[in-house]
PDB file of C-alpha atoms and ligand atoms in Angstrom:
ATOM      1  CA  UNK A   1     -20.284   6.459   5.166  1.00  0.00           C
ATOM      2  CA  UNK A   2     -18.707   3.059   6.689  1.00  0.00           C
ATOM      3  CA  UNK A   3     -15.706   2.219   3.826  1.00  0.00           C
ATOM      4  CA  UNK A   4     -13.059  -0.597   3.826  1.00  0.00           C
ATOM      5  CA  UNK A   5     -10.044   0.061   1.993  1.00  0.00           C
ATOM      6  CA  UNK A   6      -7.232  -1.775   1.485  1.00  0.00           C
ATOM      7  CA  UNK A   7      -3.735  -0.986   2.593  1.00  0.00           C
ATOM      8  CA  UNK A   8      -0.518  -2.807   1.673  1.00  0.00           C
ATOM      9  CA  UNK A   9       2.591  -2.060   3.582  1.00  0.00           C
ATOM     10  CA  UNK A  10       5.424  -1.722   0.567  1.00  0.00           C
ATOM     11  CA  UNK A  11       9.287  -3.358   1.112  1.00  0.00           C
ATOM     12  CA  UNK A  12      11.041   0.103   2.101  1.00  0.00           C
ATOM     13  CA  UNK A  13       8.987   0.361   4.693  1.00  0.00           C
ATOM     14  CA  UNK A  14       9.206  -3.376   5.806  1.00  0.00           C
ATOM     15  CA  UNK A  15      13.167  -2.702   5.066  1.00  0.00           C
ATOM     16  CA  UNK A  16      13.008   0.743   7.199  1.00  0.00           C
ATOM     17  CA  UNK A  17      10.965  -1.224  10.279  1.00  0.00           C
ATOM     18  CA  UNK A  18       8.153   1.370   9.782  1.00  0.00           C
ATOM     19  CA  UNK A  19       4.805  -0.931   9.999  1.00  0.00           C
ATOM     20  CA  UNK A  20       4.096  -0.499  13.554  1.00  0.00           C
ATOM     21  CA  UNK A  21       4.681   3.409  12.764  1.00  0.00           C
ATOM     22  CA  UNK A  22       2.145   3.370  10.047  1.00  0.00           C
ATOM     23  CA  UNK A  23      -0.479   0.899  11.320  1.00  0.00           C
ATOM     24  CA  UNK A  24      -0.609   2.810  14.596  1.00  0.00           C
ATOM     25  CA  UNK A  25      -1.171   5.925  12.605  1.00  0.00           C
ATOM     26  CA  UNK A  26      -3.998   4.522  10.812  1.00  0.00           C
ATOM     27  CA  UNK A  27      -5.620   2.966  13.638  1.00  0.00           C
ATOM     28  CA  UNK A  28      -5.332   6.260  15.217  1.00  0.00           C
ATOM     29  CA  UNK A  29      -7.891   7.560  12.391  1.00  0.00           C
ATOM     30  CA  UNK A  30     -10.161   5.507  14.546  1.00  0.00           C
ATOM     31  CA  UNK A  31     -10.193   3.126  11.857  1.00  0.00           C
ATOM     32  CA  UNK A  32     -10.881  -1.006  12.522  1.00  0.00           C
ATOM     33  CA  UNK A  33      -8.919  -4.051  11.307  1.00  0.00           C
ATOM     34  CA  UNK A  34     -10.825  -6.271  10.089  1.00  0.00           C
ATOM     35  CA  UNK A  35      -8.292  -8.462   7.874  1.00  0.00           C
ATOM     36  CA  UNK A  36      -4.608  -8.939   8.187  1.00  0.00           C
ATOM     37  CA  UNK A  37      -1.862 -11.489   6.279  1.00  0.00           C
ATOM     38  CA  UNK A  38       1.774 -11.146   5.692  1.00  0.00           C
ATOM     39  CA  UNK A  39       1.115 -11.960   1.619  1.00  0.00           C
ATOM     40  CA  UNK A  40       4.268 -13.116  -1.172  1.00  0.00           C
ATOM     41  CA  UNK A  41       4.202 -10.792  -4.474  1.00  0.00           C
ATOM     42  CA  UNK A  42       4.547 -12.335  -7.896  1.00  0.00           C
ATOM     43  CA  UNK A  43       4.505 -10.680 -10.816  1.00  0.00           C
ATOM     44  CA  UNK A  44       1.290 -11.368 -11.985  1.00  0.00           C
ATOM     45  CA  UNK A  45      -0.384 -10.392  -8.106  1.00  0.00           C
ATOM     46  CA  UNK A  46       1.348  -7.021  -8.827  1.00  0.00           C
ATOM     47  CA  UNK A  47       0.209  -6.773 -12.058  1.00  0.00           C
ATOM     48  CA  UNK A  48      -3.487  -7.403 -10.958  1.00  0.00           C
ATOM     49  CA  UNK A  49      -3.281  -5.413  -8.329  1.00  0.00           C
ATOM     50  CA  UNK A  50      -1.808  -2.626 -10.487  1.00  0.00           C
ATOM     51  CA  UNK A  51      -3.942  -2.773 -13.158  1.00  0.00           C
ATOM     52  CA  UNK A  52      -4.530   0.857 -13.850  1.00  0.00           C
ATOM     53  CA  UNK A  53      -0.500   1.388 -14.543  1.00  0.00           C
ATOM     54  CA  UNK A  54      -0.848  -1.037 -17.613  1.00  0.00           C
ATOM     55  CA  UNK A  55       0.831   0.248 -20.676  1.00  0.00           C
ATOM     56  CA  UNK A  56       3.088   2.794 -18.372  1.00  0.00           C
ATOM     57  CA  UNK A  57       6.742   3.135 -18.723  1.00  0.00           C
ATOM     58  CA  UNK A  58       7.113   2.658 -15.294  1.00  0.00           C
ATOM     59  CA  UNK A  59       5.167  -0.193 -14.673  1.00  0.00           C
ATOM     60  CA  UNK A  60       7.886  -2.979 -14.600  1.00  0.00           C
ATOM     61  CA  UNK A  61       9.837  -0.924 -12.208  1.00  0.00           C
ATOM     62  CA  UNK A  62       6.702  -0.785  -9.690  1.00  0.00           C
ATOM     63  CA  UNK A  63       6.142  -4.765  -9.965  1.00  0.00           C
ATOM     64  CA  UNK A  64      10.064  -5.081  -9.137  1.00  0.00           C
ATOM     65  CA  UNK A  65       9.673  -2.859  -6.671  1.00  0.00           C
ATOM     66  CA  UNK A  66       6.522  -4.265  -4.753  1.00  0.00           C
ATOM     67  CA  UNK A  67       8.434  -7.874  -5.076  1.00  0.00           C
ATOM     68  CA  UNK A  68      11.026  -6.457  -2.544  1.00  0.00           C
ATOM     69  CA  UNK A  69      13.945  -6.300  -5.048  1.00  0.00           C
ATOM     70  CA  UNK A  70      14.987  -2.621  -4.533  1.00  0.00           C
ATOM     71  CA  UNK A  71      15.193  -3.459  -0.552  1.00  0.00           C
ATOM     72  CA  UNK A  72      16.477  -6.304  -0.052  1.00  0.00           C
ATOM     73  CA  UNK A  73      13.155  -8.536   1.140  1.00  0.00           C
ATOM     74  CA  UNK A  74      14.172 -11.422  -0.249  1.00  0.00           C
ATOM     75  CA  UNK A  75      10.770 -13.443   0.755  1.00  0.00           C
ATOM     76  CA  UNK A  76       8.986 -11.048  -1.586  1.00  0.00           C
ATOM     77  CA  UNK A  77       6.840 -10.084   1.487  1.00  0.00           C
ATOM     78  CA  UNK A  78       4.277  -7.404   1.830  1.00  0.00           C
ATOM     79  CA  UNK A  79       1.446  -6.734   4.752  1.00  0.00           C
ATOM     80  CA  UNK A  80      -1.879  -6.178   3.638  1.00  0.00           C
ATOM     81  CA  UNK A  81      -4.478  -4.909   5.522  1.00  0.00           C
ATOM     82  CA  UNK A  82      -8.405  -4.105   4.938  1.00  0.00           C
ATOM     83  CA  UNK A  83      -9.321  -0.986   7.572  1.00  0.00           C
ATOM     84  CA  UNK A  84     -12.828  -0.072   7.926  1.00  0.00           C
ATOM     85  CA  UNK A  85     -14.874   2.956   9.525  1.00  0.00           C
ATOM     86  CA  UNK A  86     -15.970   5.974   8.486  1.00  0.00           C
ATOM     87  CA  UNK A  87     -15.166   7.521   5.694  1.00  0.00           C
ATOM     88  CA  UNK A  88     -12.094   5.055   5.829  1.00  0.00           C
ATOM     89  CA  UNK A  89     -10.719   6.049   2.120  1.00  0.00           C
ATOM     90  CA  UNK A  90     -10.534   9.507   2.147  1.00  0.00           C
ATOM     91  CA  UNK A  91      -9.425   9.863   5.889  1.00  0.00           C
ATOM     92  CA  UNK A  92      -6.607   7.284   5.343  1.00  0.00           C
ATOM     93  CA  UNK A  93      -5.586   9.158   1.825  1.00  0.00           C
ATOM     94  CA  UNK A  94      -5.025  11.804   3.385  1.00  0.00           C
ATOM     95  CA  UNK A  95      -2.650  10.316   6.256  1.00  0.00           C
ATOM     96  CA  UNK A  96      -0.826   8.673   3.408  1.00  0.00           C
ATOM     97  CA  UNK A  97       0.101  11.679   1.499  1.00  0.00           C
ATOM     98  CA  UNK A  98       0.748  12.322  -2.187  1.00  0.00           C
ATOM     99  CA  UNK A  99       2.233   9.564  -4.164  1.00  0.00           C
ATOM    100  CA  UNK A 100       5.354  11.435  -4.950  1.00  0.00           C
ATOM    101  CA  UNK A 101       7.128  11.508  -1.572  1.00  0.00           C
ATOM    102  CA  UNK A 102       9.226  14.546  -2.926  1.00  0.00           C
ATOM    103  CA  UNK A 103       5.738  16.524  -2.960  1.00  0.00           C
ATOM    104  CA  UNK A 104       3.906  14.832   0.193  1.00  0.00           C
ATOM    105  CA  UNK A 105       3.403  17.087   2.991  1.00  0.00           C
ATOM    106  CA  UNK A 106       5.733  16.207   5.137  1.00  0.00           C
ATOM    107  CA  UNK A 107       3.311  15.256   8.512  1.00  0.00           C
ATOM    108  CA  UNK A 108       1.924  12.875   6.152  1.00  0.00           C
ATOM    109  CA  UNK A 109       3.338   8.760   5.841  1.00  0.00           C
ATOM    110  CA  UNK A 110       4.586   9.014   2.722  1.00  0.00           C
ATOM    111  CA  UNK A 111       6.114  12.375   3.579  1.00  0.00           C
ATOM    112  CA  UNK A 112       7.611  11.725   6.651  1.00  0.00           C
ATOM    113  CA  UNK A 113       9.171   7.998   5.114  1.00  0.00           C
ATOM    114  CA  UNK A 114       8.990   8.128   1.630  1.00  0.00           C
ATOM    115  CA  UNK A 115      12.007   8.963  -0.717  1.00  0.00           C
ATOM    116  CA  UNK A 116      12.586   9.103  -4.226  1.00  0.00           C
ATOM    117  CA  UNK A 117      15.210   6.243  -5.528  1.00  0.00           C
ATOM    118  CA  UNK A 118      17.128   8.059  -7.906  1.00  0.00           C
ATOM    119  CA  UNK A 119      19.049   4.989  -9.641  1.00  0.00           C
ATOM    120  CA  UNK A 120      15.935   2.811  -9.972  1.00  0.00           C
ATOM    121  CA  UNK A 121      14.039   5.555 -10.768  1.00  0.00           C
ATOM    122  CA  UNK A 122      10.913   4.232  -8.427  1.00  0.00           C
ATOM    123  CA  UNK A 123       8.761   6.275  -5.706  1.00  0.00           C
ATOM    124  CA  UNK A 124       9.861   4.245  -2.506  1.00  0.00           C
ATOM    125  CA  UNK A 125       6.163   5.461  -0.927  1.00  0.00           C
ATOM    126  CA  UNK A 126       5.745   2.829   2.082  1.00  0.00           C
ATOM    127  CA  UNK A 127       2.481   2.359   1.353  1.00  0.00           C
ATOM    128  CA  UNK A 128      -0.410   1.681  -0.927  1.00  0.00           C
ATOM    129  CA  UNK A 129      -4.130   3.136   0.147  1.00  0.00           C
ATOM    130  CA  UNK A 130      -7.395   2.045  -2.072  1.00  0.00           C
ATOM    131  CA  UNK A 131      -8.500   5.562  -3.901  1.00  0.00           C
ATOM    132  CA  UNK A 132     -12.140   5.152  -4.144  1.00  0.00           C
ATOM    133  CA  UNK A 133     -14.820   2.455  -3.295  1.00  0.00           C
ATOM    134  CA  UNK A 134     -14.575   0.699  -6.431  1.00  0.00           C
ATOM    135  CA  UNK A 135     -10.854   0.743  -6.002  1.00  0.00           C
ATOM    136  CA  UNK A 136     -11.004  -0.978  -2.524  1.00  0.00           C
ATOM    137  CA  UNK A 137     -13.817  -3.886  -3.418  1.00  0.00           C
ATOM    138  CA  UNK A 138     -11.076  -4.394  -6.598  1.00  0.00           C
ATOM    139  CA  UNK A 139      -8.394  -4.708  -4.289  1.00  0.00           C
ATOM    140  CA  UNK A 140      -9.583  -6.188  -1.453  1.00  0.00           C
ATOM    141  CA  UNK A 141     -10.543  -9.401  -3.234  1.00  0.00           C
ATOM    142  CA  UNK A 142      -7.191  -9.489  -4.904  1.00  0.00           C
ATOM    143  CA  UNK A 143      -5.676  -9.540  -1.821  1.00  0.00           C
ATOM    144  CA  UNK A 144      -8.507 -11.562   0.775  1.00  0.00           C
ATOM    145  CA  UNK A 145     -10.720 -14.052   0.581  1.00  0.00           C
ATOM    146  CA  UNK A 146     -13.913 -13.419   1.693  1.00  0.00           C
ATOM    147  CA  UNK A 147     -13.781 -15.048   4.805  1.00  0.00           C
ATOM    148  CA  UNK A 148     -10.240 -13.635   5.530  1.00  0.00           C
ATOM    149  CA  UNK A 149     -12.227 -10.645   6.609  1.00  0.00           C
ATOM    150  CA  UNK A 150     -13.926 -10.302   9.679  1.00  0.00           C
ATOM    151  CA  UNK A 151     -17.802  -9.116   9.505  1.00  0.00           C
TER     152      UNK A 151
HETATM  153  P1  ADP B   1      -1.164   5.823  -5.554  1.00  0.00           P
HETATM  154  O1  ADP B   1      -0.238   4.747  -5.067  1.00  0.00           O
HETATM  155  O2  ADP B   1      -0.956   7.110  -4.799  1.00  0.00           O
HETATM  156  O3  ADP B   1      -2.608   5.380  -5.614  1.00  0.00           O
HETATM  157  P2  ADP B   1      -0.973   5.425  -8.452  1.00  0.00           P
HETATM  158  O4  ADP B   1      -2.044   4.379  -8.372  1.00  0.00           O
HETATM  159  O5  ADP B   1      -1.100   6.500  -9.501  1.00  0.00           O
HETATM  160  O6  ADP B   1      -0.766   6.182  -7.055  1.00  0.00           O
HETATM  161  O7  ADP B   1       0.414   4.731  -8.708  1.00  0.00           O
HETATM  162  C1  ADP B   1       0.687   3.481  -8.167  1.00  0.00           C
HETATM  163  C2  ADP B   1       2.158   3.377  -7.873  1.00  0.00           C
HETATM  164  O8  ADP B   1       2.897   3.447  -9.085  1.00  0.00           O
HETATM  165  C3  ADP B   1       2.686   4.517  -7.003  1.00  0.00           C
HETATM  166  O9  ADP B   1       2.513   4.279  -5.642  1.00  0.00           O
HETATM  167  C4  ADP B   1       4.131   4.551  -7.415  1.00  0.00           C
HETATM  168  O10 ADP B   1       4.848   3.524  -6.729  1.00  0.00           O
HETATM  169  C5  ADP B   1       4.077   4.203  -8.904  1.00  0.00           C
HETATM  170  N1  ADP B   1       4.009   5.384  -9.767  1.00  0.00           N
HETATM  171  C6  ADP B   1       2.920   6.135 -10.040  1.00  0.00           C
HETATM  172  N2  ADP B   1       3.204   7.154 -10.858  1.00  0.00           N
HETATM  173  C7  ADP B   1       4.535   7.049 -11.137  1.00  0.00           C
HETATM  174  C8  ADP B   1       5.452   7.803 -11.941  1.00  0.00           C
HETATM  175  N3  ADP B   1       5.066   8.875 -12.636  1.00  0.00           N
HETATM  176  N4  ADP B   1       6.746   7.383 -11.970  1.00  0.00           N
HETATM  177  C9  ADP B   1       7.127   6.292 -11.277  1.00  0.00           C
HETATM  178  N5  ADP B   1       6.313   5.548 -10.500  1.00  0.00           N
HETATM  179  C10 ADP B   1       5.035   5.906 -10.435  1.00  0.00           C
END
């Protein structure tokens, strides 16, 4: 089935230089780009977009972390992305890896680029992927405007 998902490109891997890397890797999937913005985190646009880690220990650490705090991107940048094609969410799941980049096969993204950061005590996983189609229509209009996206 033809599926957008949404991918944002985290701060280590802005910090590390790694989104040409990991957009050409997804558009090798054979995937199409059909919305791109450089976007600035805030708290609460993490909090939205990480709705499902309310109530978690770890939670403020993952909002610090997507603001750019633990590497240094000052702007509080991240690159968001909606992909599209066939079976887009599963295919580009399985590029990404696991989200603990200690157990991520290591041909995957998050294996290849990801690290654990021991002091913060935060996955550093370069990237977030939408896990289902509910996920992605959830997060894509977090993150877009409708007619941000090309039809
Ligand atoms: P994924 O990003 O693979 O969809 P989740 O939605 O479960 O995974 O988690 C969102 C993010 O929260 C992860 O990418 C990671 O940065 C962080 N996270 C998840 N689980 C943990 C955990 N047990 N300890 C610390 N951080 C976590």
């Amino acid at each position: 089935m033809k599926e957008q998902t949404l991918i944002l490109i985290k701060p280590d891997a802005i910090s590390k230089r790694l989104s040409g890397i990991i957009i050409d890797r997804l558009e090798h999937l054979g995937l199409d780009i059909k919305a791109a913005k450089v976007a600035v985190v805030t708290p609460e646009l993490a909090k939205e977009h990480y709705a499902n880690l309310a109530g978690t220990p770890f939670l403020e650490g993952v909002v610090s972390f997507m603001m750019g705090n633990a590497n240094g991107i000052e702007d509080h940048r991240i690159y968001a992305f909606v992909f599209e094609g066939q079976d887009a969410i599963a295919k580009v799941r399985a590029e990404i890896g696991a989200t603990n980049p200690l157990k991520a096969l290591p041909h995957t993204i998050r294996g290849a680029f990801g690290s654990y950061n021991e002091k913060l005590d935060i996955m550093e996983n370069c990237v977030h992927a939408s896990g289902s189609i509910e996920d992605a229509k959830r997060e894509i209009a977090i993150w877009f405007k409708a007619e941000e996206i090309v039809k």
